Amino acid sequence: MPIKLKNVIETVAKEKNIPEQVIERALKDGIFVAVKKEYKLRNDQIKVNYDKEKDELKVLVKKKVTPFVENEKKEISLEEAKKYDPNADYGKFVEVPLDLEDIGRIALSVAKEVIAEKVSKVERDILYKEFKEYEGKILTGTVRRFEGEDIIVDLGRVEAILPKEEQIPKEKYKIGDRIRALVLKVLKENKYPLLEKGKVKRVIKVSEGPLIILSRTHPNFLKKLIEIEVPEVQEGEIEIKAVAREPGERSKVAVYTKDKNIDPVGVVVGLKGSRIQNVSNELSDEKIDVIEWSEDPARFVIRALSPARPTKYRLLPKEKRIEVAVPKEELSLAIGKNGINAKLAHKLTGWHIDILSEEDFEKIQRLPTK
């Protein structure tokens, strides 16, 4: 007896946002596997057909015509065989329509598992392709639950994970809170190793893929927030050359423009600091220093040490190191609390920076000073 499936296929396809032909194929494969297991047949002894126009699913199994039927699942009498094929004869095979009710509960359970697995795989592939395009972009979601210190974020059609390591330390969330984050990684696999100093610190796992990892600490999160806030960056008039962060504490951003009529720092900071303040608010009041990038490494490093004002410098290009002199009263300002200003300047420029008082600087005479 044919089973009416059209409405079921349409409903599942709509719910899962999967093409109907994928559901049809999963259904046929599921029934095929179930029949094969129940009847212990070879692949070439089973046919599963779905007529979309008639909305009929038919299962045909090949049975051998024999004078003595010992196994009804594989054999058929000549009298019965002629009902399906007038030319049937002993020793030959005939295709016999199978009533799916004869498959049995266990077999139907197998069919359901196969169908669910295939549909789930296709759904994961579709979600992976969709969210892979968001990698490196900012999305907004809702805090769904907590797994240890990791935050599970609902992005609508899929859940993502904001690991503890990618959270701004002083931020606290509760279920239902809205949260913005950078899509750091989108993986087909359901696990991802988090590294620390080149070694695996721990492995993030989810029961089903895709695995979407978010970040609020990555430098690109700050960069993307500025792009959103500053149209001139979006339009390419101003370029963000480098970003260095100590998440939740302080950041430095190097900006540049080819247009001599534009003050890139002023534009990014905004009138009375309004633009950069909006970005800072999103990052739990992270202090953001915006400086002008320069291809001259010495000038770039000196600007990066802002708000300190170095008076002299000495370049050691082979070591990619620079020694700078600052007034004694600005030494702590240049280094920063817990060394944060010097650390960020190093991250931003890529140069090793030795910060010295003017007196100590003069005691070292390696190269002519400038």
Coordinates of C-alpha atoms in Angstrom, one line a residue:
M1 CA 0.0 0.0 0.0
P2 CA 1.6 3.3 -1.1
I3 CA 2.4 5.8 1.6
K4 CA 1.4 9.4 1.1
L5 CA 4.5 11.5 1.8
K6 CA 4.3 14.8 -0.1
N7 CA 3.1 16.9 2.8
V8 CA 5.6 15.3 5.2
I9 CA 8.5 16.1 2.8
E10 CA 7.3 19.6 2.2
T11 CA 7.0 20.3 6.0
V12 CA 10.4 18.8 6.9
A13 CA 12.1 20.7 4.0
K14 CA 10.5 24.0 5.2
E15 CA 11.3 23.4 8.9
K16 CA 15.0 22.5 8.1
N17 CA 15.4 24.9 5.3
I18 CA 16.6 22.0 3.1
P19 CA 15.7 21.3 -0.5
E20 CA 12.8 18.8 -0.9
Q21 CA 14.9 16.5 -3.1
V22 CA 17.3 16.1 -0.2
I23 CA 14.5 14.9 2.1
E24 CA 13.3 12.5 -0.7
R25 CA 16.8 11.0 -1.0
A26 CA 17.1 10.6 2.7
L27 CA 13.8 8.9 2.9
K28 CA 14.6 6.5 0.1
D29 CA 18.0 5.7 1.6
G30 CA 16.5 5.1 5.0
I31 CA 14.0 2.7 3.7
F32 CA 16.6 1.0 1.6
V33 CA 18.9 0.4 4.6
A34 CA 16.0 -0.8 6.7
V35 CA 14.8 -3.3 4.1
K36 CA 18.4 -4.5 3.5
K37 CA 18.9 -5.2 7.2
E38 CA 15.5 -6.8 7.8
Y39 CA 15.6 -9.1 4.8
K40 CA 19.4 -9.6 4.6
L41 CA 19.4 -8.8 0.9
R42 CA 22.1 -7.5 -1.4
N43 CA 21.9 -4.0 -2.8
D44 CA 20.9 -5.3 -6.2
Q45 CA 17.9 -7.1 -4.7
I46 CA 16.2 -3.9 -3.5
K47 CA 14.6 -1.0 -5.3
V48 CA 13.1 2.0 -3.6
N49 CA 11.1 4.4 -5.9
Y50 CA 9.3 7.6 -5.1
D51 CA 6.9 9.0 -7.7
K52 CA 6.5 12.6 -6.9
E53 CA 3.6 13.3 -9.2
K54 CA 1.6 10.4 -7.8
D55 CA 3.0 10.9 -4.3
E56 CA 3.7 7.2 -4.0
L57 CA 6.6 5.4 -2.3
K58 CA 7.1 1.8 -3.5
V59 CA 9.6 -0.8 -2.4
L60 CA 10.5 -3.7 -4.6
V61 CA 12.4 -6.8 -3.5
K62 CA 13.7 -9.5 -5.7
K63 CA 12.5 -13.0 -4.7
K64 CA 13.5 -16.3 -6.1
V65 CA 10.8 -18.5 -7.6
T66 CA 11.0 -21.9 -6.0
P67 CA 8.6 -25.0 -5.6
F68 CA 9.3 -25.1 -1.9
V69 CA 9.2 -21.7 -0.1
E70 CA 11.3 -21.9 3.1
N71 CA 12.1 -18.2 3.5
E72 CA 9.2 -15.9 2.6
K73 CA 11.5 -12.8 2.7
K74 CA 13.6 -14.2 -0.1
E75 CA 11.5 -16.8 -1.9
I76 CA 8.1 -17.0 -3.6
S77 CA 5.9 -19.7 -5.1
L78 CA 5.4 -19.8 -8.9
E79 CA 1.7 -19.1 -8.4
E80 CA 2.3 -16.0 -6.4
A81 CA 5.2 -14.9 -8.8
K82 CA 2.9 -15.0 -11.8
K83 CA 0.8 -12.3 -10.2
Y84 CA 3.7 -9.9 -10.7
D85 CA 5.4 -11.4 -13.8
P86 CA 3.5 -13.7 -16.2
N87 CA 6.8 -15.0 -17.5
A88 CA 7.9 -16.1 -14.0
D89 CA 9.5 -19.6 -13.8
Y90 CA 11.3 -21.7 -11.3
G91 CA 14.9 -20.5 -10.6
K92 CA 14.1 -17.0 -11.8
F93 CA 13.7 -13.8 -9.8
V94 CA 10.7 -11.5 -9.7
E95 CA 10.3 -8.1 -8.2
V96 CA 7.6 -8.1 -5.5
P97 CA 6.1 -4.9 -4.0
L98 CA 6.7 -4.8 -0.3
D99 CA 4.1 -3.5 2.2
L100 CA 6.1 -1.3 4.5
E101 CA 4.1 -2.6 7.4
D102 CA 5.8 -5.9 6.9
I103 CA 9.2 -4.4 7.6
G104 CA 8.8 -4.4 11.3
R105 CA 9.3 -2.0 14.1
I106 CA 13.1 -2.5 14.4
A107 CA 13.6 -2.0 10.7
L108 CA 11.5 1.2 10.6
S109 CA 13.5 2.4 13.6
V110 CA 16.6 1.9 11.5
A111 CA 15.0 3.8 8.6
K112 CA 14.2 6.7 10.9
E113 CA 17.7 6.9 12.2
V114 CA 19.2 6.9 8.7
I115 CA 16.8 9.6 7.6
A116 CA 17.5 11.7 10.6
E117 CA 21.3 11.3 10.2
K118 CA 21.2 12.2 6.5
V119 CA 19.0 15.2 7.1
S120 CA 21.1 16.4 10.0
K121 CA 24.3 16.1 7.9
V122 CA 22.8 18.1 5.1
E123 CA 21.5 20.7 7.6
R124 CA 24.9 21.0 9.2
D125 CA 26.6 21.4 5.8
I126 CA 24.1 24.2 4.9
L127 CA 24.6 26.0 8.2
Y128 CA 28.4 25.6 7.8
K129 CA 28.4 27.2 4.4
E130 CA 26.0 30.0 5.5
F131 CA 28.0 30.9 8.7
K132 CA 31.4 30.4 7.1
E133 CA 30.6 33.6 5.2
Y134 CA 30.3 35.4 8.5
E135 CA 33.8 34.5 9.6
G136 CA 35.7 37.7 10.6
K137 CA 32.4 39.6 10.9
I138 CA 30.4 40.8 13.9
L139 CA 27.1 39.1 14.8
T140 CA 24.7 39.7 17.6
G141 CA 23.1 36.9 19.6
T142 CA 21.5 36.1 22.9
V143 CA 23.1 34.3 25.9
R144 CA 21.3 30.9 25.9
R145 CA 23.2 29.1 28.7
F146 CA 26.5 28.5 30.4
E147 CA 28.8 25.5 30.1
G148 CA 31.3 25.9 32.8
E149 CA 32.8 29.4 32.1
D150 CA 32.0 29.2 28.4
I151 CA 28.9 31.1 27.1
I152 CA 26.6 29.5 24.6
V153 CA 25.1 32.2 22.3
D154 CA 21.9 31.7 20.3
L155 CA 22.4 33.2 16.8
G156 CA 19.0 32.2 15.6
R157 CA 19.3 29.1 13.5
V158 CA 22.4 27.9 15.3
E159 CA 24.2 28.1 18.6
A160 CA 27.8 29.5 19.0
I161 CA 30.3 29.3 21.8
L162 CA 32.1 32.2 23.4
P163 CA 35.0 30.5 25.3
K164 CA 36.2 31.9 28.5
E165 CA 39.5 32.7 26.8
E166 CA 37.7 34.9 24.3
Q167 CA 35.7 36.9 26.9
I168 CA 36.7 40.3 28.3
P169 CA 37.7 39.3 31.8
K170 CA 35.6 41.9 33.7
E171 CA 32.4 41.3 31.8
K172 CA 29.6 39.3 33.3
Y173 CA 26.5 38.0 31.5
K174 CA 23.2 36.4 32.4
I175 CA 20.8 34.3 30.4
G176 CA 18.8 36.4 27.9
D177 CA 21.5 39.2 27.6
R178 CA 22.2 40.4 24.1
I179 CA 25.8 40.0 23.1
R180 CA 28.0 41.2 20.1
A181 CA 31.1 39.3 19.1
L182 CA 33.4 38.5 16.3
V183 CA 32.9 35.2 14.5
L184 CA 36.4 33.9 15.0
K185 CA 36.1 30.4 13.5
V186 CA 33.5 28.3 11.8
L187 CA 34.4 24.6 11.6
K188 CA 32.7 21.5 10.2
E189 CA 34.3 19.5 12.9
N190 CA 32.6 19.4 16.3
K191 CA 35.8 20.1 18.3
Y192 CA 38.6 22.7 18.3
P193 CA 41.8 22.9 20.3
L194 CA 42.6 26.1 22.1
L195 CA 46.3 26.8 22.2
E196 CA 48.4 28.6 24.7
K197 CA 52.1 29.3 23.9
G198 CA 51.9 26.7 21.1
K199 CA 50.4 24.0 23.3
V200 CA 46.9 22.7 23.5
K201 CA 45.3 24.2 26.6
R202 CA 41.9 22.5 26.2
V203 CA 39.6 21.3 23.5
I204 CA 36.2 22.9 22.8
K205 CA 33.5 20.4 21.8
V206 CA 29.9 20.5 20.7
S207 CA 27.5 17.6 20.2
E208 CA 26.8 18.6 16.6
G209 CA 28.5 20.9 14.1
P210 CA 29.1 23.4 12.8
L211 CA 31.3 24.7 15.6
I212 CA 31.1 28.5 15.7
I213 CA 33.6 30.2 18.0
L214 CA 33.1 33.8 19.0
S215 CA 35.5 36.3 20.4
R216 CA 35.3 39.7 22.2
T217 CA 39.0 39.9 22.8
H218 CA 40.5 39.5 19.3
P219 CA 42.1 42.7 17.9
N220 CA 39.8 42.3 14.8
F221 CA 36.7 42.7 17.0
L222 CA 37.9 46.2 17.9
K223 CA 38.8 46.8 14.2
K224 CA 35.4 45.8 13.0
L225 CA 33.7 47.9 15.7
I226 CA 35.6 51.0 14.4
E227 CA 34.6 50.1 10.8
I228 CA 31.0 50.1 11.9
E229 CA 31.3 53.4 13.8
V230 CA 33.4 55.3 11.3
P231 CA 32.1 55.5 7.7
E232 CA 35.4 56.8 6.4
V233 CA 37.0 53.5 7.4
Q234 CA 34.2 51.5 5.7
E235 CA 34.6 53.5 2.5
G236 CA 38.4 53.1 2.5
E237 CA 39.3 56.7 3.0
I238 CA 41.1 55.7 6.2
E239 CA 42.9 52.4 6.7
I240 CA 43.4 50.7 10.0
K241 CA 47.0 49.5 9.8
A242 CA 47.4 47.7 13.1
V243 CA 45.6 47.0 16.4
A244 CA 47.0 45.9 19.7
R245 CA 44.8 45.0 22.7
E246 CA 44.8 44.2 26.4
P247 CA 41.1 43.3 26.4
G248 CA 39.0 45.4 28.8
E249 CA 42.0 47.5 29.8
R250 CA 43.6 49.4 26.9
S251 CA 44.1 49.3 23.2
K252 CA 46.2 51.0 20.6
V253 CA 45.0 51.5 17.0
A254 CA 47.2 52.8 14.1
V255 CA 45.4 54.6 11.3
Y256 CA 46.5 56.0 8.0
T257 CA 45.2 57.9 5.0
K258 CA 46.7 58.8 1.6
D259 CA 44.6 62.0 1.6
K260 CA 46.7 64.8 3.1
N261 CA 43.5 66.8 3.7
I262 CA 42.2 64.3 6.2
D263 CA 43.3 64.0 9.8
P264 CA 42.9 60.2 10.3
V265 CA 43.2 60.3 14.0
G266 CA 40.7 63.1 14.4
V267 CA 38.2 61.5 12.1
V268 CA 38.3 58.1 13.9
V269 CA 38.2 59.7 17.4
G270 CA 35.2 61.9 16.3
L271 CA 33.9 65.2 17.6
K272 CA 34.8 65.4 21.3
G273 CA 35.8 61.8 21.2
S274 CA 32.2 60.6 20.4
R275 CA 33.1 57.9 17.9
I276 CA 35.8 56.2 19.8
Q277 CA 33.8 56.5 23.0
N278 CA 31.0 54.5 21.4
V279 CA 33.5 51.7 20.6
S280 CA 34.9 51.9 24.1
N281 CA 31.5 51.6 25.6
E282 CA 30.9 48.3 23.7
L283 CA 34.2 47.0 25.2
S284 CA 33.4 47.8 28.8
D285 CA 35.2 51.1 28.8
E286 CA 38.4 49.8 27.3
K287 CA 40.7 52.8 26.9
I288 CA 41.6 53.2 23.2
D289 CA 44.6 55.2 21.9
V290 CA 44.3 56.2 18.3
I291 CA 47.6 57.1 16.6
E292 CA 48.7 57.9 13.1
W293 CA 50.7 55.1 11.4
S294 CA 54.0 55.9 9.7
E295 CA 56.3 53.8 7.5
D296 CA 59.2 55.4 9.4
P297 CA 59.7 52.8 12.3
A298 CA 61.1 55.4 14.7
R299 CA 58.3 57.9 14.2
F300 CA 55.7 55.0 14.5
V301 CA 57.2 53.7 17.8
I302 CA 57.4 57.2 19.3
R303 CA 53.7 57.8 18.4
A304 CA 52.8 54.4 19.8
L305 CA 54.3 55.3 23.2
S306 CA 51.7 58.1 23.6
P307 CA 50.8 59.6 25.9
A308 CA 54.5 59.7 26.8
R309 CA 56.7 61.9 24.7
P310 CA 60.1 60.5 23.9
T311 CA 62.8 63.0 23.2
K312 CA 65.5 60.9 21.6
Y313 CA 65.8 57.4 20.0
R314 CA 68.4 55.0 18.8
L315 CA 67.6 52.4 16.1
L316 CA 69.1 48.9 16.1
P317 CA 67.6 47.5 12.8
K318 CA 69.3 44.1 12.8
E319 CA 67.7 43.3 16.1
K320 CA 64.5 45.2 15.2
R321 CA 65.0 47.1 18.4
I322 CA 64.7 50.7 19.3
E323 CA 66.0 52.5 22.4
V324 CA 64.0 55.6 23.4
A325 CA 64.7 58.3 25.9
V326 CA 61.9 60.0 27.9
P327 CA 62.1 62.6 30.6
K328 CA 62.5 61.1 34.0
E329 CA 59.0 62.3 35.1
E330 CA 57.4 60.5 32.1
L331 CA 59.2 57.1 32.6
S332 CA 56.3 55.5 34.4
L333 CA 53.9 57.0 31.9
A334 CA 55.8 55.5 29.0
I335 CA 56.0 52.1 30.6
G336 CA 52.4 52.2 31.8
K337 CA 50.7 50.4 34.7
N338 CA 52.0 46.8 34.8
G339 CA 54.0 47.6 31.7
I340 CA 50.8 47.8 29.6
N341 CA 51.8 50.9 27.5
A342 CA 55.2 49.5 26.5
K343 CA 53.6 46.1 25.8
L344 CA 50.9 47.5 23.5
A345 CA 53.4 49.7 21.7
H346 CA 55.6 46.6 21.0
K347 CA 52.5 44.6 19.8
L348 CA 51.4 47.5 17.6
T349 CA 54.7 48.2 15.9
G350 CA 56.4 44.8 16.0
W351 CA 59.6 46.5 17.4
H352 CA 61.3 45.7 20.7
I353 CA 61.3 48.9 22.7
D354 CA 63.8 49.8 25.5
I355 CA 62.5 52.7 27.4
L356 CA 65.2 54.7 29.2
S357 CA 65.5 57.9 31.2
E358 CA 67.3 60.6 29.3
E359 CA 70.2 60.2 31.7
D360 CA 70.5 56.4 31.2
F361 CA 70.1 56.8 27.4
E362 CA 73.2 59.1 27.3
K363 CA 75.3 56.5 29.1
I364 CA 74.8 54.0 26.2
Q365 CA 76.6 55.2 23.1
R366 CA 76.1 52.4 20.6
L367 CA 75.1 54.4 17.6
P368 CA 74.8 58.1 16.8
T369 CA 71.6 59.3 18.5
K370 CA 68.9 61.2 16.8

